[in-house]
Amino acid sequence: MDFDKYFKKQELIPAIIQEKSTGEVLMLAYMNRESMEKTFETGYTWFYSRSRQELWNKGATSGHFQKVCEIFSDCDDDTLLITVEQTGAACHTGNHSCFYTKIK
């Protein structure tokens, strides 16, 4: 697979994580080339932490893993949509989705 085409514009690309069974958007995280490769290799989501400046495997600490079902690219190849089977909560707050605060 040609991973380079996803990183022509920038070193990090947004990855929208969606629960396969319900269609619920669970979270948004960022991937670099290495985390994208690890996601393809392992079948579980890996991201790049902008604050810690390191790779992280979703669920490695919490046990709330995301098993990858499908990965889609947008029309510009600069954003990913990843459908997953979510174990436990996706959000670090304990909520199932990071998008639980309605503002309007």
C-alpha positions as a printed Julia matrix, in Angstrom:
104×3 Matrix{Float64}:
   0.0    0.0    0.0
   1.19   3.5   -0.82
   0.97   5.32   2.52
   2.89   8.32   1.13
  -0.12   9.66  -0.76
  -1.92  10.37   2.53
   0.91  12.51   3.86
   1.73  14.74   0.89
   0.13  17.82   2.45
   1.04  17.31   6.11
   2.69  14.92   8.54
  -0.53  14.27  10.48
  -3.98  13.5    9.15
  -7.26  13.45  11.06
  -8.92  10.1   11.6
 -12.62  10.03  12.42
 -13.52   6.91  14.38
 -17.03   5.56  13.9
 -18.71   2.58  15.53
 -19.52   0.07  12.78
 -22.69  -1.34  14.35
 -24.42   1.97  15.16
 -22.78   4.59  12.95
 -22.05   6.7   16.05
 -18.99   8.93  15.76
 -16.77   8.0   18.68
 -13.75  10.24  18.44
 -11.3   12.17  16.32
  -7.58  11.54  16.55
  -4.52  12.09  14.38
  -2.34   9.63  12.53
   1.13   9.89  11.15
   2.54   7.46   8.65
   3.88   5.1   11.34
   0.6    4.93  13.27
  -1.31   4.3   10.05
   1.07   1.47   9.15
   0.7   -0.05  12.65
  -3.09   0.17  12.34
  -2.96  -1.79   9.08
  -0.46  -4.31  10.5
  -2.27  -5.01  13.77
  -5.94  -4.49  12.89
  -6.34  -2.14  15.87
  -6.19   1.66  15.94
  -2.9    3.46  16.56
  -2.64   7.24  16.7
  -0.09   9.98  17.13
  -0.47  12.09  20.27
   0.17  15.72  19.46
   0.55  16.64  23.15
   2.91  13.78  24.09
   4.49  13.59  20.63
   4.4    9.8   20.57
   2.45   6.89  19.15
  -0.35   5.39  21.19
  -2.45   2.29  20.76
  -6.06   3.01  21.69
  -6.93   0.69  24.57
  -3.4   -0.32  25.55
  -3.85   1.31  28.97
  -7.64   1.21  29.42
  -8.45  -2.08  27.71
 -10.94  -0.2   25.51
  -9.57  -1.36  22.18
 -10.84  -0.46  18.73
 -10.82  -3.36  16.29
 -10.69  -1.97  12.76
 -13.47  -3.04  10.4
 -12.94  -0.7    7.44
 -10.82   2.31   6.56
 -11.99   4.93   4.09
 -10.15   7.93   2.71
 -11.86  11.15   1.71
 -11.75  12.5   -1.84
  -8.53  14.45  -1.16
  -6.74  11.58   0.62
  -6.13  13.82   3.65
  -8.71  12.53   6.15
  -9.6    9.0    7.21
 -12.87   7.47   8.36
 -12.26   4.3   10.34
 -15.12   2.03  11.35
 -14.41  -0.05  14.43
 -15.78  -2.52  16.91
 -15.37  -0.56  20.14
 -14.66  -2.35  23.42
 -15.84  -0.21  26.34
 -15.67   3.56  26.24
 -13.92   5.43  23.44
 -13.54   8.63  25.44
 -10.93   9.06  28.19
 -13.75  10.5   30.39
 -15.48   7.13  30.43
 -18.2    8.16  27.99
 -18.84   5.86  25.07
 -18.23   8.69  22.58
 -16.13  11.83  22.91
 -19.07  13.72  21.39
 -21.45  13.8   24.36
 -21.68  17.55  25.02
 -24.5   19.19  23.08
 -23.82  22.91  22.57
 -26.84  23.81  20.44
